[in-house]
Coordinates of C-alpha atoms in Angstrom, one line a residue:
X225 CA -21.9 21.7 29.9
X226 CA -22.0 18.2 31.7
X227 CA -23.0 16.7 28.2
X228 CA -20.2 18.1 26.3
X229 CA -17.5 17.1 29.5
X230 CA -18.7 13.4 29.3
X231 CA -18.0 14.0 25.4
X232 CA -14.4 15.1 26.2
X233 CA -13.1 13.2 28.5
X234 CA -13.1 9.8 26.0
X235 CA -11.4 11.8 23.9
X236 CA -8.7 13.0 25.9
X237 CA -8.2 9.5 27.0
X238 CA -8.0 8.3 23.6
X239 CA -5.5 11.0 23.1
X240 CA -3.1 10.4 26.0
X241 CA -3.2 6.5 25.0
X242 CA -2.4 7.2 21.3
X243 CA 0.9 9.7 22.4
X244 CA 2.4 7.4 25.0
X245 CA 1.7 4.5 22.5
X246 CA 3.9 6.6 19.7
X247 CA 6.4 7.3 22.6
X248 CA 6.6 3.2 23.3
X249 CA 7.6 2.8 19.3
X250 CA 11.4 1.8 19.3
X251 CA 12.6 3.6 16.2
X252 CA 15.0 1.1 15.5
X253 CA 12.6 -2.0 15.4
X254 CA 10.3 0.2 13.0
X255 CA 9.5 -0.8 9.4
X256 CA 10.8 0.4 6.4
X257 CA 8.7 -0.5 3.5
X258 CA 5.2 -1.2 4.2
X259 CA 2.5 -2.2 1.9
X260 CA -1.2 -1.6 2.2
X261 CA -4.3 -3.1 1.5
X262 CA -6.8 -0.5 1.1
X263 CA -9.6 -2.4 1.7
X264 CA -13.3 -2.0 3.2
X265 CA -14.3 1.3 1.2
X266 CA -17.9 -0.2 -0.5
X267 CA -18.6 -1.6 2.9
X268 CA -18.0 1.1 4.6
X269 CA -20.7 3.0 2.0
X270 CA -22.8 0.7 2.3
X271 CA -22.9 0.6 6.2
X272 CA -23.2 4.6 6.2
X273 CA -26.5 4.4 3.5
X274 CA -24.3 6.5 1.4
X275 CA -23.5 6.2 -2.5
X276 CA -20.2 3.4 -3.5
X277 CA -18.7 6.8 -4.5
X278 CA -18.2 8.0 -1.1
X279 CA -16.8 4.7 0.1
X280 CA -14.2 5.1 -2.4
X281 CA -13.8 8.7 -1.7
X282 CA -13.4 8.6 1.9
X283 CA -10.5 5.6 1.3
X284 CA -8.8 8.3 -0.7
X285 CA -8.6 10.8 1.9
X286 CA -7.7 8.5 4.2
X287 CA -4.6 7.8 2.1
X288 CA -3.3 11.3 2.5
X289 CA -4.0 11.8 6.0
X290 CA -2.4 8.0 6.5
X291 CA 0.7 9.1 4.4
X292 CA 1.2 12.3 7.0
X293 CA 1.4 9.4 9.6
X294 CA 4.3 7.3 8.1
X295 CA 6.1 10.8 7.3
X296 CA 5.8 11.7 11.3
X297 CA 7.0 8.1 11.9
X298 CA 10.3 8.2 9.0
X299 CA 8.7 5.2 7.3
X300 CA 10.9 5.6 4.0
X301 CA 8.6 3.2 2.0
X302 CA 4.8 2.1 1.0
X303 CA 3.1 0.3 -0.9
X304 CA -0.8 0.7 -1.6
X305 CA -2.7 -1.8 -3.2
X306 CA -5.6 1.0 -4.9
X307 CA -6.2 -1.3 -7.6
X308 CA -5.9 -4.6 -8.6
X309 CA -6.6 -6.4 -11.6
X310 CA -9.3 -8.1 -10.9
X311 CA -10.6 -4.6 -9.5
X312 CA -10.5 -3.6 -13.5
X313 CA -13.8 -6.1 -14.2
X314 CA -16.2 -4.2 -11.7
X315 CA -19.2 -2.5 -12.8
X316 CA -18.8 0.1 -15.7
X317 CA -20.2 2.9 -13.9
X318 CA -18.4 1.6 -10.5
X319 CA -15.2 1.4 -12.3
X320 CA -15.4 4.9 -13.8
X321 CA -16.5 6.7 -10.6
X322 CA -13.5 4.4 -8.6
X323 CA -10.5 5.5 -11.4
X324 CA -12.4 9.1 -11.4
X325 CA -11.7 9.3 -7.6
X326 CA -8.1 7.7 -8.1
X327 CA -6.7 9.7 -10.3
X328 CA -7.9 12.8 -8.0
X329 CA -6.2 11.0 -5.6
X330 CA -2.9 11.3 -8.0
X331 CA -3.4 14.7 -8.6
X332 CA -3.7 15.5 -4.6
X333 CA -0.3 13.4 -3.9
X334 CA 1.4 15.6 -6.8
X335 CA 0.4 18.8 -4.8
X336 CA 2.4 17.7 -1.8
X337 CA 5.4 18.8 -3.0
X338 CA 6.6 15.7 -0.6
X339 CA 6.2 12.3 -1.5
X340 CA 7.9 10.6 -4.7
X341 CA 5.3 8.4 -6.7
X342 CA 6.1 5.4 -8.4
X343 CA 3.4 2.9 -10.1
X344 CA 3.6 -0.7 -9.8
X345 CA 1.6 -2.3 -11.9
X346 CA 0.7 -3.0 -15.5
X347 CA 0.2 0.7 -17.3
X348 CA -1.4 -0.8 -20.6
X349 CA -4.6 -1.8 -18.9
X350 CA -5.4 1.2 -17.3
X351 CA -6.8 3.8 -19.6
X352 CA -4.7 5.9 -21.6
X353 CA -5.4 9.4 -20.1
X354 CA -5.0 7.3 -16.0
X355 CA -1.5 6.0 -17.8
X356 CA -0.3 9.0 -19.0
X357 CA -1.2 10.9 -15.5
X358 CA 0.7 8.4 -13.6
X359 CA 4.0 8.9 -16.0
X360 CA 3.9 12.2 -15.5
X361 CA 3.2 12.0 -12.0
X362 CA 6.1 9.5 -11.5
X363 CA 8.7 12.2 -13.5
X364 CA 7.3 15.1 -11.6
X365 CA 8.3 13.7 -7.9
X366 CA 11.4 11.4 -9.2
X367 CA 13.6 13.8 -7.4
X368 CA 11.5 14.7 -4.2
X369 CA 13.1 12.9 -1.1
X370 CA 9.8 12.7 1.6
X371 CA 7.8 8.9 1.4
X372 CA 8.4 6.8 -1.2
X373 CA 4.9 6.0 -2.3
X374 CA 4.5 2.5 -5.0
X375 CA 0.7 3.4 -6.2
X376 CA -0.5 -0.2 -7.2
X377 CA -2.8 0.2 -9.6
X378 CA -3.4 -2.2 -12.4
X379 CA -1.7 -4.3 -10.3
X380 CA -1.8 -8.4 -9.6
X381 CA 1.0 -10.5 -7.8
X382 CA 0.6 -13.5 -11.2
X383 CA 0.7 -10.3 -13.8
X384 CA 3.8 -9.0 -12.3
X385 CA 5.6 -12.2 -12.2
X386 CA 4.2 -13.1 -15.9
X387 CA 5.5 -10.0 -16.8
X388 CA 8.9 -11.0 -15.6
X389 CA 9.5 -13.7 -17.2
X390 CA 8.5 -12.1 -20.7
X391 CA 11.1 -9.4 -19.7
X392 CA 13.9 -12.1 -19.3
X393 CA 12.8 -14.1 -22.0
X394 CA 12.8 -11.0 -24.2
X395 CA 16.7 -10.1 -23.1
X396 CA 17.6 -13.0 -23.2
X397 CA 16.4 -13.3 -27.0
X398 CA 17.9 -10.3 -27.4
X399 CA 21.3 -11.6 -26.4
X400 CA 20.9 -14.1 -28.6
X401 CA 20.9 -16.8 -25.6
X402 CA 18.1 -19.9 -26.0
X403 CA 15.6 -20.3 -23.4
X404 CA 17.8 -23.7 -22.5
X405 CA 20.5 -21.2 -21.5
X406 CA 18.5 -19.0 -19.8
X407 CA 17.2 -21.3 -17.3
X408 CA 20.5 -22.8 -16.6
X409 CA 21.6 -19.3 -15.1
X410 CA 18.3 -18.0 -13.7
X411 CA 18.1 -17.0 -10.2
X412 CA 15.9 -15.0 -8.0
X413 CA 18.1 -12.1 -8.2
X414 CA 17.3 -12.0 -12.1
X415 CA 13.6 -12.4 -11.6
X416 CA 13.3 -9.2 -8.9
X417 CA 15.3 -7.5 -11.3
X418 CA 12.5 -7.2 -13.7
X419 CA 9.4 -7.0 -11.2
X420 CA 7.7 -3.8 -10.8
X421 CA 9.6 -2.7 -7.8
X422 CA 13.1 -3.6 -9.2
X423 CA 15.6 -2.6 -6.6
X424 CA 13.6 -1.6 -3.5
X425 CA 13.6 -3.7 -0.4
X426 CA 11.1 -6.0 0.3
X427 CA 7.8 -4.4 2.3
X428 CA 8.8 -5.4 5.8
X429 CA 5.1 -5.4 7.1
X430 CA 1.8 -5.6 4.9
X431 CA -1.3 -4.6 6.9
X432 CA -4.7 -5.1 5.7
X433 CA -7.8 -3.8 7.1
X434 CA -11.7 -4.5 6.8
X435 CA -10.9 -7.9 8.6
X436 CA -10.1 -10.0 5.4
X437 CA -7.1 -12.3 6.3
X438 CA -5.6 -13.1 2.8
X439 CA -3.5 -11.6 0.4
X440 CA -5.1 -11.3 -3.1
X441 CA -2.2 -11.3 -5.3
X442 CA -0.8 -8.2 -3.3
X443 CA 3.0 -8.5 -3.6
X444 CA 3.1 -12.4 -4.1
X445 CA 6.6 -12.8 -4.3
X446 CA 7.9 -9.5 -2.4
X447 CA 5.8 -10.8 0.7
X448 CA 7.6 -13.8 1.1
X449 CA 9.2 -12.9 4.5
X450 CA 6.7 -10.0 5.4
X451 CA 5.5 -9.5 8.6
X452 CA 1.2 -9.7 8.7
X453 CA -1.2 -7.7 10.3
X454 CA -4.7 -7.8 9.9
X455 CA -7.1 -5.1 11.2
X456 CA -11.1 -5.4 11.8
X457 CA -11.5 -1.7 10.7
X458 CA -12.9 -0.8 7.4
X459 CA -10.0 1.4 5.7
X460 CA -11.6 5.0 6.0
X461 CA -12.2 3.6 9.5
X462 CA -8.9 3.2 9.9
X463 CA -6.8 5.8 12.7
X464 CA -3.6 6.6 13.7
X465 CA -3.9 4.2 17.1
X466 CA -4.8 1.3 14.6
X467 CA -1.4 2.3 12.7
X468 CA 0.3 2.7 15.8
X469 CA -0.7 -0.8 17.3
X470 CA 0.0 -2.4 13.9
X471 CA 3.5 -1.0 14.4
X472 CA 3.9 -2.1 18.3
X473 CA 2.9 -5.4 16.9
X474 CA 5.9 -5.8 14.5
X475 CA 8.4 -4.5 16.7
X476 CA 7.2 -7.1 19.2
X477 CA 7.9 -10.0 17.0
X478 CA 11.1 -11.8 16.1
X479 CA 11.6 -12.1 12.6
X480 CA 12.9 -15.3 11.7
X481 CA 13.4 -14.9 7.5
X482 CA 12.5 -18.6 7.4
X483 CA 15.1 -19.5 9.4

């Protein structure tokens, strides 16, 4: 009985931190949009002695049970970075068991009956049965009203903005205007117009985890004015009081916008 009493008390401490830390949260200085780098899941594997798979399964459920936390908090928006272009030139046996495990992680966000589902990212180099999932995924939850949730899969900041500018040159062919015409008038309002995430707010915070302090082509130009916050914990590592003090963090600082 004494063992399991020392084993408790930690735990109730840890509890009674993490509620009067949610308590602290002022709702008004919380984010709206936040994007996610989901990253630390083959170190985490490999640090447990267990298979890649795992790693990359135990990120996934970490996904759904980090999604319940934004719901809990009314953050409208997120954005997670699952996988990025460069991801697409792992292994061949890595690759298959990491897009086997993602789109099982599609399927489980379609059972919600909650969140709306929207990819961001470049469809036609993900295989075709992964492209058609997410489609259908993407008409299934258009209506639902709970977290918005951008999927970025396929995705890299330089493809998205390539993929602009072929979009504008394209209309602007199109309308018959020359590319000398086309720069005259183009402005960064045309150019978020034909990213992936064409009208919805910029993320507000981006959090990575696993300790890596850089970006890696997640949202290049969206990011601009985001709010950073890097955590040492390995993504299925990663808890509700790491969420919490990411949040306490932001609405701590005074965004300035570049001003």
């Amino acid at each position: 009985m004494k063992g399991s009493a020392t084993v408790q008390l930690p735990n109730l401490a840890y509890r009674y931190y993490e509620r009067r830390l949610a308590k602290s949260l002022p709702a008004d200085k919380l984010p709206h949009h936040i994007g996610v780098m989901v990253d630390g899941n083959r170190r985490w594997a490999k640090l447990a002695g267990s298979p890649t798979l795992a790693g990359h399964q135990a990120g996934a459920d970490k996904i759904l049970e980090f999604l319940d936390w934004c719901e809990e908090l009314n953050i409208k928006m997120v954005t997670l970075y699952m996988l990025s272009t460069d991801n697409l030139n792992r292994e061949a046996s890595e690759l298959r068991d990491l897009l086997e495990v993602i789109g099982g992680t599609l399927d489980r966000l379609g059972e919600t009956n909650r969140v709306k589902v929207q990819q961001v990212g470049a469809k036609d180099l993900l295989p075709p049965e992964l492209a058609h999932k997410l489609s259908a995924l993407e008409t299934i939850t258009a209506n639902r009203s709970g977290v918005h949730v951008n999927v970025a899969i396929g995705y890299g900041g330089r493809r998205e903005i390539l993929d602009a500018f072929k979009a504008l040159l394209g209309q602007a062919a199109h309308d018959g205007r020359t590319i000398e015409e086309l720069a005259e008038n183009l402005s960064t309002d045309d150019i978020e117009s034909a990213l992936y995430t064409k009208g919805q707010p910029d993320p507000d915070l981006v959090i990575r985890t696993s300790g890596e302090q850089r970006l890696s082509g997640f949202l290049t130009w969206q990011s601009a004015y985001s709010e950073f916050y890097f955590c040492e914990a390995l993504w299925p590592d990663f808890r509700r009081v790491d969420f919490l003090r990411a949040l306490r963090d932001f609405a701590d600082r005074q965004r300035r916008f570049g001003a």
